Amino acid sequence: MATIIRMRALLVTSVGITCAAALTLPLAAPALSAPAAPSASARPPSPAPESPGAGPPSVLAAAFPAAESRAAETAGSTQSLLLEPLAGPSDRSMAPTTAGQGLERRTARPFSLVGVVWDDAEAELHGTVQVRTRATGGTSWSPWQDVETHNADHAADLGSDERTSGAVRGATAPLWVGASDGVEVRVQPEPADPRNRSEAAPLPDGLRLELVDPGPDPAPATEPAAEPARAAPVGRTATAATFAVNPTPPTTTTAVVPEALTAESAAASAVNAELAPLGASVIPALTKAETEEAANVAPGAKPYIGPRPKIITRKGWGADEKLRERNFAYTKTVKAAFVHHSATGNNYTCKQAPSVLRSIYRYHVKSSGWRDFGYNFAVDKCGNIYEGRAGGVTKAVLGAHTLGFNTNTMGIAVLGSYSSTNPPAAAVTAVSKLTAWKLGLFGANPKGKVTLVSGGSNKYKAGVKVKMNVISGHRDGFATECPGARLYKKLGKARTSSAKLQGR
């Protein structure tokens, strides 16, 4: 089936809800559309015209106000609380003279994820961050939990549009705490000099505690009945993205729009139009033969592409597309994959994984000031694979996952913390399946080496050429614990399995 981008004169007809009102308000293709009103996070439009950005949200909002209302009700929320000076410890003989910051125990609106942010994205937090929480409706408090102060190693590259937008802030890793309504936090500075503990390193300005509520889960994900590249399902054939490439559709055309599909979610779904129906919750798995056929591989050729795994789409995990920047950003290719852990802790169930993702997404965008979810893909402890940053799962989407090495790479976050905990075998297998397929689309060998040019990190200066494994850990590009020692040790197995799935 031809892609939506080539459907310049498509007449979409079907039975169902009519949206003639939307059709009388044409949308130009993104490359030709008028720029959006400037904002604090506004950035140049994507240079890749072959993938549509989100059209003006007013079109579907006017035609489907109920859908817009439902989306707003389930979007979640963020509470941002300014930290206060804390009294120093009673034994000050070994304590820094500068007191820490934090908040005493308090009741808050419901939340499930916490993190600490500060004003200057270039400033580092030299110290420890700990929180304890009270479960919703309960009376007891959790033990103190450490929050990883990863100091911007998961971030957009220095000098990139995303980094220089003026919206980006310094941030700790987010920590999943489950449904809670009470919180206490303390941030203690490290000594400026280990040999003289009486002087503390300064804490960054503007420290704030972020409490994130992911909102309720979307409807359960279901796989489409047939491979959509060959036949789109009846009654699910038109969205704002279709209208965007057909600027003057007939006013008599009718269309069916999936429930709660807004202009933004239509655009996020349209970039995967060859893989799943518009508004689908799941991109179905394919066999190796089907994957090669879909990639138009010549008979007898050796494409070395692994079978496409099942991928839960952004709609499947409930991403609120109004949060992210409307345009998509791309690089030229995908030469390597960086594996991460999310450092959000392991106290989640696989049923809760969509909520964890929505919380991280909101923390990345609303709290940290990024354009979108940072990673290109995520994997939970049960081996489920999720679409991450919007722009299309087969495309070279520019992420914000490995400072200095986001260009021409992809980032995969395994949900959890794996410094002292072994990653589940299902998660490692999912990494192998995902890389076999995605790296194969770009001709990359999972067991091979690749030379990347650093954009600048605490490990490699900007412009330095670095030879790395095609499947690398975050610590290979940045001096960090990520993806955790236990997960990092599993990458050799992932490389071998990934290459085998490609047929190497």
PDB file of N, CA, C and O in Angstrom, residues 145-199:
ATOM      1  N   GLN A 145      14.336   6.464  49.767  1.00  0.00           N
ATOM      2  CA  GLN A 145      14.803   5.903  48.501  1.00  0.00           C
ATOM      3  C   GLN A 145      15.725   6.894  47.805  1.00  0.00           C
ATOM      4  O   GLN A 145      15.451   8.101  47.794  1.00  0.00           O
ATOM      5  N   ASP A 146      16.804   6.371  47.233  1.00  0.00           N
ATOM      6  CA  ASP A 146      17.739   7.223  46.502  1.00  0.00           C
ATOM      7  C   ASP A 146      17.212   7.540  45.118  1.00  0.00           C
ATOM      8  O   ASP A 146      16.659   6.673  44.425  1.00  0.00           O
ATOM      9  N   VAL A 147      17.384   8.784  44.712  1.00  0.00           N
ATOM     10  CA  VAL A 147      17.054   9.220  43.354  1.00  0.00           C
ATOM     11  C   VAL A 147      18.373   9.446  42.624  1.00  0.00           C
ATOM     12  O   VAL A 147      19.254  10.148  43.130  1.00  0.00           O
ATOM     13  N   GLU A 148      18.511   8.838  41.457  1.00  0.00           N
ATOM     14  CA  GLU A 148      19.784   8.928  40.732  1.00  0.00           C
ATOM     15  C   GLU A 148      20.005  10.342  40.201  1.00  0.00           C
ATOM     16  O   GLU A 148      19.171  10.889  39.463  1.00  0.00           O
ATOM     17  N   THR A 149      21.118  10.954  40.563  1.00  0.00           N
ATOM     18  CA  THR A 149      21.462  12.304  40.072  1.00  0.00           C
ATOM     19  C   THR A 149      22.352  12.139  38.847  1.00  0.00           C
ATOM     20  O   THR A 149      23.565  12.293  38.913  1.00  0.00           O
ATOM     21  N   HIS A 150      21.722  11.847  37.712  1.00  0.00           N
ATOM     22  CA  HIS A 150      22.521  11.490  36.536  1.00  0.00           C
ATOM     23  C   HIS A 150      23.081  12.691  35.785  1.00  0.00           C
ATOM     24  O   HIS A 150      23.773  12.526  34.791  1.00  0.00           O
ATOM     25  N   ASN A 151      22.776  13.911  36.260  1.00  0.00           N
ATOM     26  CA  ASN A 151      23.458  15.106  35.760  1.00  0.00           C
ATOM     27  C   ASN A 151      23.512  15.224  34.242  1.00  0.00           C
ATOM     28  O   ASN A 151      24.577  15.362  33.633  1.00  0.00           O
ATOM     29  N   ALA A 152      22.361  15.141  33.621  1.00  0.00           N
ATOM     30  CA  ALA A 152      22.192  15.479  32.203  1.00  0.00           C
ATOM     31  C   ALA A 152      22.913  14.553  31.238  1.00  0.00           C
ATOM     32  O   ALA A 152      23.183  14.930  30.112  1.00  0.00           O
ATOM     33  N   ASP A 153      23.221  13.307  31.649  1.00  0.00           N
ATOM     34  CA  ASP A 153      23.833  12.402  30.677  1.00  0.00           C
ATOM     35  C   ASP A 153      22.794  11.807  29.734  1.00  0.00           C
ATOM     36  O   ASP A 153      23.121  11.380  28.636  1.00  0.00           O
ATOM     37  N   HIS A 154      21.522  11.770  30.156  1.00  0.00           N
ATOM     38  CA  HIS A 154      20.428  11.478  29.234  1.00  0.00           C
ATOM     39  C   HIS A 154      19.894  12.840  28.795  1.00  0.00           C
ATOM     40  O   HIS A 154      19.154  13.477  29.545  1.00  0.00           O
ATOM     41  N   ALA A 155      20.258  13.293  27.621  1.00  0.00           N
ATOM     42  CA  ALA A 155      19.862  14.652  27.237  1.00  0.00           C
ATOM     43  C   ALA A 155      20.146  14.888  25.766  1.00  0.00           C
ATOM     44  O   ALA A 155      20.876  14.131  25.116  1.00  0.00           O
ATOM     45  N   ALA A 156      19.574  15.969  25.256  1.00  0.00           N
ATOM     46  CA  ALA A 156      19.856  16.407  23.887  1.00  0.00           C
ATOM     47  C   ALA A 156      21.298  16.878  23.793  1.00  0.00           C
ATOM     48  O   ALA A 156      21.889  17.350  24.775  1.00  0.00           O
ATOM     49  N   ASP A 157      21.891  16.766  22.602  1.00  0.00           N
ATOM     50  CA  ASP A 157      23.286  17.153  22.409  1.00  0.00           C
ATOM     51  C   ASP A 157      23.490  18.653  22.578  1.00  0.00           C
ATOM     52  O   ASP A 157      22.601  19.463  22.276  1.00  0.00           O
ATOM     53  N   LEU A 158      24.665  19.009  23.046  1.00  0.00           N
ATOM     54  CA  LEU A 158      25.020  20.414  23.206  1.00  0.00           C
ATOM     55  C   LEU A 158      24.944  21.121  21.854  1.00  0.00           C
ATOM     56  O   LEU A 158      25.410  20.610  20.840  1.00  0.00           O
ATOM     57  N   GLY A 159      24.350  22.289  21.825  1.00  0.00           N
ATOM     58  CA  GLY A 159      24.247  23.059  20.594  1.00  0.00           C
ATOM     59  C   GLY A 159      23.070  22.687  19.720  1.00  0.00           C
ATOM     60  O   GLY A 159      22.797  23.373  18.725  1.00  0.00           O
ATOM     61  N   SER A 160      22.344  21.615  20.059  1.00  0.00           N
ATOM     62  CA  SER A 160      21.183  21.229  19.253  1.00  0.00           C
ATOM     63  C   SER A 160      20.027  22.186  19.515  1.00  0.00           C
ATOM     64  O   SER A 160      19.994  22.896  20.520  1.00  0.00           O
ATOM     65  N   ASP A 161      19.062  22.200  18.609  1.00  0.00           N
ATOM     66  CA  ASP A 161      17.898  23.061  18.775  1.00  0.00           C
ATOM     67  C   ASP A 161      17.170  22.755  20.079  1.00  0.00           C
ATOM     68  O   ASP A 161      16.696  23.650  20.768  1.00  0.00           O
ATOM     69  N   GLU A 162      17.071  21.474  20.386  1.00  0.00           N
ATOM     70  CA  GLU A 162      16.374  21.081  21.609  1.00  0.00           C
ATOM     71  C   GLU A 162      17.106  21.581  22.847  1.00  0.00           C
ATOM     72  O   GLU A 162      16.486  22.052  23.804  1.00  0.00           O
ATOM     73  N   ARG A 163      18.420  21.497  22.822  1.00  0.00           N
ATOM     74  CA  ARG A 163      19.213  21.894  23.988  1.00  0.00           C
ATOM     75  C   ARG A 163      19.223  23.403  24.179  1.00  0.00           C
ATOM     76  O   ARG A 163      19.276  23.902  25.300  1.00  0.00           O
ATOM     77  N   THR A 164      19.199  24.151  23.094  1.00  0.00           N
ATOM     78  CA  THR A 164      19.324  25.610  23.168  1.00  0.00           C
ATOM     79  C   THR A 164      17.972  26.318  23.125  1.00  0.00           C
ATOM     80  O   THR A 164      17.903  27.523  22.909  1.00  0.00           O
ATOM     81  N   SER A 165      16.899  25.578  23.350  1.00  0.00           N
ATOM     82  CA  SER A 165      15.558  26.162  23.249  1.00  0.00           C
ATOM     83  C   SER A 165      15.260  27.167  24.345  1.00  0.00           C
ATOM     84  O   SER A 165      14.350  27.984  24.224  1.00  0.00           O
ATOM     85  N   GLY A 166      16.006  27.110  25.457  1.00  0.00           N
ATOM     86  CA  GLY A 166      15.722  27.974  26.595  1.00  0.00           C
ATOM     87  C   GLY A 166      14.768  27.336  27.582  1.00  0.00           C
ATOM     88  O   GLY A 166      14.517  27.884  28.655  1.00  0.00           O
ATOM     89  N   ALA A 167      14.219  26.169  27.229  1.00  0.00           N
ATOM     90  CA  ALA A 167      13.260  25.496  28.107  1.00  0.00           C
ATOM     91  C   ALA A 167      13.894  24.379  28.928  1.00  0.00           C
ATOM     92  O   ALA A 167      13.305  23.913  29.898  1.00  0.00           O
ATOM     93  N   VAL A 168      15.098  23.925  28.536  1.00  0.00           N
ATOM     94  CA  VAL A 168      15.701  22.750  29.163  1.00  0.00           C
ATOM     95  C   VAL A 168      16.226  23.081  30.558  1.00  0.00           C
ATOM     96  O   VAL A 168      16.838  24.127  30.774  1.00  0.00           O
ATOM     97  N   ARG A 169      15.980  22.175  31.491  1.00  0.00           N
ATOM     98  CA  ARG A 169      16.433  22.340  32.870  1.00  0.00           C
ATOM     99  C   ARG A 169      17.289  21.143  33.298  1.00  0.00           C
ATOM    100  O   ARG A 169      17.205  20.067  32.692  1.00  0.00           O
ATOM    101  N   GLY A 170      18.084  21.340  34.332  1.00  0.00           N
ATOM    102  CA  GLY A 170      18.795  20.225  34.927  1.00  0.00           C
ATOM    103  C   GLY A 170      17.807  19.337  35.660  1.00  0.00           C
ATOM    104  O   GLY A 170      16.791  19.811  36.163  1.00  0.00           O
ATOM    105  N   ALA A 171      18.094  18.043  35.744  1.00  0.00           N
ATOM    106  CA  ALA A 171      17.139  17.134  36.358  1.00  0.00           C
ATOM    107  C   ALA A 171      17.814  15.863  36.836  1.00  0.00           C
ATOM    108  O   ALA A 171      18.782  15.400  36.238  1.00  0.00           O
ATOM    109  N   THR A 172      17.289  15.296  37.917  1.00  0.00           N
ATOM    110  CA  THR A 172      17.670  13.958  38.318  1.00  0.00           C
ATOM    111  C   THR A 172      16.937  12.957  37.445  1.00  0.00           C
ATOM    112  O   THR A 172      16.071  13.317  36.641  1.00  0.00           O
ATOM    113  N   ALA A 173      17.266  11.687  37.599  1.00  0.00           N
ATOM    114  CA  ALA A 173      16.434  10.656  36.997  1.00  0.00           C
ATOM    115  C   ALA A 173      15.090  10.661  37.700  1.00  0.00           C
ATOM    116  O   ALA A 173      14.991  11.019  38.874  1.00  0.00           O
ATOM    117  N   PRO A 174      14.019  10.280  37.022  1.00  0.00           N
ATOM    118  CA  PRO A 174      12.717  10.148  37.685  1.00  0.00           C
ATOM    119  C   PRO A 174      12.658   8.828  38.445  1.00  0.00           C
ATOM    120  O   PRO A 174      13.289   7.843  38.063  1.00  0.00           O
ATOM    121  N   LEU A 175      11.907   8.792  39.525  1.00  0.00           N
ATOM    122  CA  LEU A 175      11.753   7.579  40.334  1.00  0.00           C
ATOM    123  C   LEU A 175      10.277   7.221  40.446  1.00  0.00           C
ATOM    124  O   LEU A 175       9.462   8.043  40.880  1.00  0.00           O
ATOM    125  N   TRP A 176       9.928   6.003  40.066  1.00  0.00           N
ATOM    126  CA  TRP A 176       8.556   5.519  40.176  1.00  0.00           C
ATOM    127  C   TRP A 176       8.302   5.082  41.616  1.00  0.00           C
ATOM    128  O   TRP A 176       9.031   4.237  42.153  1.00  0.00           O
ATOM    129  N   VAL A 177       7.276   5.644  42.250  1.00  0.00           N
ATOM    130  CA  VAL A 177       6.962   5.314  43.639  1.00  0.00           C
ATOM    131  C   VAL A 177       5.573   4.705  43.787  1.00  0.00           C
ATOM    132  O   VAL A 177       5.178   4.323  44.891  1.00  0.00           O
ATOM    133  N   GLY A 178       4.811   4.616  42.718  1.00  0.00           N
ATOM    134  CA  GLY A 178       3.454   4.102  42.788  1.00  0.00           C
ATOM    135  C   GLY A 178       2.492   5.145  43.325  1.00  0.00           C
ATOM    136  O   GLY A 178       2.891   6.249  43.717  1.00  0.00           O
ATOM    137  N   ALA A 179       1.219   4.806  43.340  1.00  0.00           N
ATOM    138  CA  ALA A 179       0.178   5.760  43.734  1.00  0.00           C
ATOM    139  C   ALA A 179       0.418   6.278  45.150  1.00  0.00           C
ATOM    140  O   ALA A 179       0.384   5.512  46.113  1.00  0.00           O
ATOM    141  N   SER A 180       0.649   7.578  45.278  1.00  0.00           N
ATOM    142  CA  SER A 180       1.020   8.194  46.552  1.00  0.00           C
ATOM    143  C   SER A 180       0.313   9.520  46.729  1.00  0.00           C
ATOM    144  O   SER A 180      -0.108  10.158  45.758  1.00  0.00           O
ATOM    145  N   ASP A 181       0.176   9.941  47.993  1.00  0.00           N
ATOM    146  CA  ASP A 181      -0.395  11.262  48.262  1.00  0.00           C
ATOM    147  C   ASP A 181       0.348  11.995  49.372  1.00  0.00           C
ATOM    148  O   ASP A 181      -0.109  13.004  49.887  1.00  0.00           O
ATOM    149  N   GLY A 182       1.526  11.477  49.752  1.00  0.00           N
ATOM    150  CA  GLY A 182       2.366  12.152  50.731  1.00  0.00           C
ATOM    151  C   GLY A 182       3.820  12.033  50.334  1.00  0.00           C
ATOM    152  O   GLY A 182       4.231  11.024  49.738  1.00  0.00           O
ATOM    153  N   VAL A 183       4.638  13.066  50.636  1.00  0.00           N
ATOM    154  CA  VAL A 183       6.030  13.054  50.191  1.00  0.00           C
ATOM    155  C   VAL A 183       6.916  13.818  51.162  1.00  0.00           C
ATOM    156  O   VAL A 183       6.468  14.768  51.823  1.00  0.00           O
ATOM    157  N   GLU A 184       8.162  13.398  51.247  1.00  0.00           N
ATOM    158  CA  GLU A 184       9.225  14.117  51.952  1.00  0.00           C
ATOM    159  C   GLU A 184      10.489  13.962  51.129  1.00  0.00           C
ATOM    160  O   GLU A 184      10.748  12.884  50.569  1.00  0.00           O
ATOM    161  N   VAL A 185      11.279  15.013  51.009  1.00  0.00           N
ATOM    162  CA  VAL A 185      12.488  14.965  50.179  1.00  0.00           C
ATOM    163  C   VAL A 185      13.624  15.693  50.872  1.00  0.00           C
ATOM    164  O   VAL A 185      13.402  16.670  51.595  1.00  0.00           O
ATOM    165  N   ARG A 186      14.841  15.199  50.665  1.00  0.00           N
ATOM    166  CA  ARG A 186      16.024  15.892  51.167  1.00  0.00           C
ATOM    167  C   ARG A 186      17.145  15.801  50.134  1.00  0.00           C
ATOM    168  O   ARG A 186      17.370  14.747  49.532  1.00  0.00           O
ATOM    169  N   VAL A 187      17.792  16.918  49.911  1.00  0.00           N
ATOM    170  CA  VAL A 187      18.934  17.020  48.994  1.00  0.00           C
ATOM    171  C   VAL A 187      20.123  17.483  49.817  1.00  0.00           C
ATOM    172  O   VAL A 187      20.116  18.589  50.363  1.00  0.00           O
ATOM    173  N   GLN A 188      21.147  16.633  49.929  1.00  0.00           N
ATOM    174  CA  GLN A 188      22.326  16.953  50.733  1.00  0.00           C
ATOM    175  C   GLN A 188      23.532  17.147  49.824  1.00  0.00           C
ATOM    176  O   GLN A 188      23.825  16.292  48.987  1.00  0.00           O
ATOM    177  N   PRO A 189      24.233  18.265  49.940  1.00  0.00           N
ATOM    178  CA  PRO A 189      25.402  18.497  49.088  1.00  0.00           C
ATOM    179  C   PRO A 189      26.595  17.654  49.520  1.00  0.00           C
ATOM    180  O   PRO A 189      26.721  17.285  50.688  1.00  0.00           O
ATOM    181  N   GLU A 190      27.434  17.345  48.555  1.00  0.00           N
ATOM    182  CA  GLU A 190      28.696  16.672  48.857  1.00  0.00           C
ATOM    183  C   GLU A 190      29.715  17.697  49.341  1.00  0.00           C
ATOM    184  O   GLU A 190      29.586  18.894  49.052  1.00  0.00           O
ATOM    185  N   PRO A 191      30.747  17.263  50.051  1.00  0.00           N
ATOM    186  CA  PRO A 191      31.826  18.187  50.396  1.00  0.00           C
ATOM    187  C   PRO A 191      32.512  18.699  49.134  1.00  0.00           C
ATOM    188  O   PRO A 191      32.707  17.951  48.174  1.00  0.00           O
ATOM    189  N   ALA A 192      32.828  19.959  49.111  1.00  0.00           N
ATOM    190  CA  ALA A 192      33.529  20.514  47.950  1.00  0.00           C
ATOM    191  C   ALA A 192      34.896  19.868  47.785  1.00  0.00           C
ATOM    192  O   ALA A 192      35.391  19.697  46.674  1.00  0.00           O
ATOM    193  N   ASP A 193      35.507  19.488  48.898  1.00  0.00           N
ATOM    194  CA  ASP A 193      36.813  18.834  48.906  1.00  0.00           C
ATOM    195  C   ASP A 193      36.721  17.659  49.874  1.00  0.00           C
ATOM    196  O   ASP A 193      36.471  17.859  51.071  1.00  0.00           O
ATOM    197  N   PRO A 194      36.899  16.430  49.413  1.00  0.00           N
ATOM    198  CA  PRO A 194      36.789  15.270  50.310  1.00  0.00           C
ATOM    199  C   PRO A 194      37.719  15.339  51.513  1.00  0.00           C
ATOM    200  O   PRO A 194      37.449  14.733  52.548  1.00  0.00           O
ATOM    201  N   ARG A 195      38.805  16.100  51.379  1.00  0.00           N
ATOM    202  CA  ARG A 195      39.758  16.203  52.492  1.00  0.00           C
ATOM    203  C   ARG A 195      39.331  17.245  53.512  1.00  0.00           C
ATOM    204  O   ARG A 195      39.877  17.330  54.603  1.00  0.00           O
ATOM    205  N   ASN A 196      38.337  18.070  53.155  1.00  0.00           N
ATOM    206  CA  ASN A 196      37.847  19.108  54.056  1.00  0.00           C
ATOM    207  C   ASN A 196      36.330  19.113  54.009  1.00  0.00           C
ATOM    208  O   ASN A 196      35.719  19.797  53.199  1.00  0.00           O
ATOM    209  N   ARG A 197      35.699  18.330  54.876  1.00  0.00           N
ATOM    210  CA  ARG A 197      34.254  18.133  54.832  1.00  0.00           C
ATOM    211  C   ARG A 197      33.471  19.287  55.432  1.00  0.00           C
ATOM    212  O   ARG A 197      32.252  19.245  55.508  1.00  0.00           O
ATOM    213  N   SER A 198      34.171  20.326  55.849  1.00  0.00           N
ATOM    214  CA  SER A 198      33.460  21.467  56.431  1.00  0.00           C
ATOM    215  C   SER A 198      32.881  22.402  55.371  1.00  0.00           C
ATOM    216  O   SER A 198      32.054  23.251  55.685  1.00  0.00           O
ATOM    217  N   GLU A 199      33.312  22.260  54.142  1.00  0.00           N
ATOM    218  CA  GLU A 199      32.805  23.094  53.055  1.00  0.00           C
ATOM    219  C   GLU A 199      32.056  22.234  52.055  1.00  0.00           C
ATOM    220  O   GLU A 199      32.573  21.218  51.589  1.00  0.00           O
TER     221      GLU A 199
END
